[in-house]
Amino acid sequence: MAEIKKILFPCDLTEDFSRILPYVLSISEKYNSVIYLLHVIQDLHKWGKLYMPHVSMNQVEKEALKSAQDALDRVCEEQLQGCPGLQRRLASGDPAAEILKMIDSEGIDLVVMGTHGRKGLEHRIFGSIAEKVVKKSPVPVLTINPYKLK
């Protein structure tokens, strides 16, 4: 049987986080695993080059990273205080690429992540981070649709 010592939980820090968290904690407790909590801020430069001067974009990105770090810290304090060995990471870039990078760099054994259930045109425009990770991940990926949980 495969050992699950490191679980990666990529999250967007929305209310979906709270719906998926019990599953992550349950798996972690069962296998005595360390949870790696990852929040990725999409690279703002790719969206803002046409609209903002470079200096302004750097400031916006700095503020976004600070705000995300504060939110990540708050979530950890409020909902993950008793979680032994919790590792938190904040990254900037393409979410799927950053998740895949962390799987390799940290030797992750399992990824547990939410899906948004986008369909049709919305899915074609925005794609699915979970879908990209599932297709390219070298480790198992458990996807949970938080909108269908009871």
CSV table of C-alpha atoms in Angstrom, one decimal:
chain,number,residue,atom,x,y,z
A,1,MET,CA,0.0,0.0,0.0
A,2,ALA,CA,1.3,3.4,-0.9
A,3,GLU,CA,2.3,5.8,1.9
A,4,ILE,CA,0.7,9.2,2.0
A,5,LYS,CA,3.1,11.3,4.1
A,6,LYS,CA,2.7,14.6,2.3
A,7,ILE,CA,-0.6,16.0,1.2
A,8,LEU,CA,-0.8,19.1,-1.0
A,9,PHE,CA,-3.9,21.2,-0.5
A,10,PRO,CA,-4.0,24.0,-3.1
A,11,CYS,CA,-6.7,26.5,-2.0
A,12,ASP,CA,-8.2,29.8,-3.2
A,13,LEU,CA,-9.1,30.9,0.4
A,14,THR,CA,-12.8,31.2,-0.4
A,15,GLU,CA,-15.6,29.5,1.4
A,16,ASP,CA,-14.9,26.4,-0.7
A,17,PHE,CA,-11.8,26.0,1.5
A,18,SER,CA,-13.9,25.3,4.6
A,19,ARG,CA,-16.0,22.7,2.7
A,20,ILE,CA,-13.0,20.8,1.5
A,21,LEU,CA,-10.8,21.1,4.6
A,22,PRO,CA,-12.6,18.3,6.6
A,23,TYR,CA,-11.6,15.8,3.9
A,24,VAL,CA,-8.0,17.0,3.9
A,25,LEU,CA,-7.8,16.8,7.7
A,26,SER,CA,-9.4,13.3,7.8
A,27,ILE,CA,-6.9,11.9,5.3
A,28,SER,CA,-4.0,13.6,7.1
A,29,GLU,CA,-5.1,12.2,10.4
A,30,LYS,CA,-5.6,8.7,9.0
A,31,TYR,CA,-2.2,8.5,7.4
A,32,ASN,CA,-0.4,10.8,9.9
A,33,SER,CA,0.5,13.1,7.0
A,34,VAL,CA,1.9,16.6,6.8
A,35,ILE,CA,-0.4,19.1,5.0
A,36,TYR,CA,1.1,21.5,2.6
A,37,LEU,CA,-1.3,24.4,2.1
A,38,LEU,CA,-0.6,26.3,-1.1
A,39,HIS,CA,-2.2,29.5,-2.3
A,40,VAL,CA,-1.3,30.8,-5.7
A,41,ILE,CA,-1.9,34.3,-7.0
A,42,GLN,CA,-2.1,34.4,-10.7
A,43,ASP,CA,0.7,36.4,-12.3
A,44,LEU,CA,-0.8,39.9,-12.6
A,45,HIS,CA,1.7,41.0,-15.2
A,46,LYS,CA,0.1,39.0,-17.9
A,47,TRP,CA,-3.2,40.8,-17.4
A,48,GLY,CA,-2.0,44.3,-16.7
A,49,LYS,CA,0.7,45.1,-19.3
A,50,LEU,CA,-1.7,46.8,-21.6
A,51,TYR,CA,-3.4,48.9,-18.9
A,52,MET,CA,-0.9,49.9,-16.2
A,53,PRO,CA,2.6,51.2,-16.2
A,54,HIS,CA,5.2,48.6,-15.0
A,55,VAL,CA,5.8,50.4,-11.7
A,56,SER,CA,2.1,50.5,-10.9
A,57,MET,CA,1.8,46.8,-11.7
A,58,ASN,CA,4.6,45.9,-9.4
A,59,GLN,CA,2.9,47.8,-6.6
A,60,VAL,CA,-0.4,46.1,-7.2
A,61,GLU,CA,1.3,42.7,-7.2
A,62,LYS,CA,3.1,43.5,-3.9
A,63,GLU,CA,-0.2,44.5,-2.3
A,64,ALA,CA,-1.9,41.4,-3.6
A,65,LEU,CA,0.9,39.2,-2.2
A,66,LYS,CA,0.6,41.0,1.2
A,67,SER,CA,-3.1,40.6,1.2
A,68,ALA,CA,-2.9,36.9,0.3
A,69,GLN,CA,-0.3,36.3,3.0
A,70,ASP,CA,-2.5,37.9,5.6
A,71,ALA,CA,-5.5,35.9,4.5
A,72,LEU,CA,-3.5,32.7,4.5
A,73,ASP,CA,-2.2,33.4,8.0
A,74,ARG,CA,-5.7,34.2,9.2
A,75,VAL,CA,-7.1,30.9,7.8
A,76,CYS,CA,-4.3,28.9,9.4
A,77,GLU,CA,-4.9,30.6,12.8
A,78,GLU,CA,-8.7,30.1,12.7
A,79,GLN,CA,-9.0,26.7,11.1
A,80,LEU,CA,-5.7,24.9,11.2
A,81,GLN,CA,-4.3,25.6,14.7
A,82,GLY,CA,-4.1,22.0,15.8
A,83,CYS,CA,-2.6,20.7,12.6
A,84,PRO,CA,0.8,19.3,13.4
A,85,GLY,CA,3.6,20.1,10.9
A,86,LEU,CA,1.4,22.3,8.7
A,87,GLN,CA,3.4,23.9,5.9
A,88,ARG,CA,2.1,27.0,4.2
A,89,ARG,CA,3.2,28.3,0.9
A,90,LEU,CA,2.3,31.4,-1.2
A,91,ALA,CA,3.3,31.5,-4.8
A,92,SER,CA,2.7,33.8,-7.8
A,93,GLY,CA,2.2,32.5,-11.3
A,94,ASP,CA,0.1,30.0,-13.2
A,95,PRO,CA,-1.8,28.0,-10.5
A,96,ALA,CA,-1.5,24.7,-12.3
A,97,ALA,CA,2.2,25.1,-13.0
A,98,GLU,CA,2.9,26.2,-9.4
A,99,ILE,CA,1.0,23.2,-8.0
A,100,LEU,CA,2.9,20.8,-10.3
A,101,LYS,CA,6.2,22.5,-9.4
A,102,MET,CA,5.4,22.0,-5.7
A,103,ILE,CA,4.5,18.3,-6.2
A,104,ASP,CA,8.0,17.8,-7.5
A,105,SER,CA,10.0,20.1,-5.1
A,106,GLU,CA,8.4,18.8,-1.9
A,107,GLY,CA,7.9,15.1,-2.8
A,108,ILE,CA,4.1,15.3,-2.4
A,109,ASP,CA,2.3,12.0,-2.3
A,110,LEU,CA,-1.3,13.1,-2.8
A,111,VAL,CA,-3.1,16.3,-4.0
A,112,VAL,CA,-6.6,17.2,-2.6
A,113,MET,CA,-8.2,20.1,-4.4
A,114,GLY,CA,-11.5,21.6,-5.2
A,115,THR,CA,-13.2,22.0,-8.6
A,116,HIS,CA,-15.5,24.8,-9.7
A,117,GLY,CA,-17.6,22.7,-12.1
A,118,ARG,CA,-17.3,25.2,-14.9
A,119,LYS,CA,-19.0,24.1,-18.1
A,120,GLY,CA,-19.4,25.3,-21.7
A,121,LEU,CA,-18.0,28.6,-22.7
A,122,GLU,CA,-16.8,29.5,-19.2
A,123,HIS,CA,-14.8,26.3,-19.1
A,124,ARG,CA,-13.3,27.0,-22.6
A,125,ILE,CA,-12.3,30.5,-21.7
A,126,PHE,CA,-11.0,29.9,-18.2
A,127,GLY,CA,-10.1,26.2,-18.4
A,128,SER,CA,-9.8,24.2,-15.3
A,129,ILE,CA,-6.8,24.3,-12.9
A,130,ALA,CA,-7.9,20.9,-11.5
A,131,GLU,CA,-8.1,19.4,-14.9
A,132,LYS,CA,-4.6,20.5,-15.9
A,133,VAL,CA,-3.2,19.2,-12.6
A,134,VAL,CA,-5.0,15.8,-13.0
A,135,LYS,CA,-3.7,15.4,-16.5
A,136,LYS,CA,0.0,16.2,-15.6
A,137,SER,CA,0.4,15.2,-12.0
A,138,PRO,CA,2.8,12.3,-11.3
A,139,VAL,CA,0.8,11.6,-8.1
A,140,PRO,CA,-2.9,10.9,-7.4
A,141,VAL,CA,-5.2,13.9,-7.3
A,142,LEU,CA,-8.4,13.8,-5.4
A,143,THR,CA,-10.8,16.4,-6.7
A,144,ILE,CA,-13.8,17.6,-4.6
A,145,ASN,CA,-16.7,19.7,-6.0
A,146,PRO,CA,-17.6,21.8,-2.9
A,147,TYR,CA,-20.9,22.8,-4.5
A,148,LYS,CA,-22.2,19.2,-4.4
A,149,LEU,CA,-21.2,18.4,-0.8
A,150,LYS,CA,-24.1,18.0,1.7
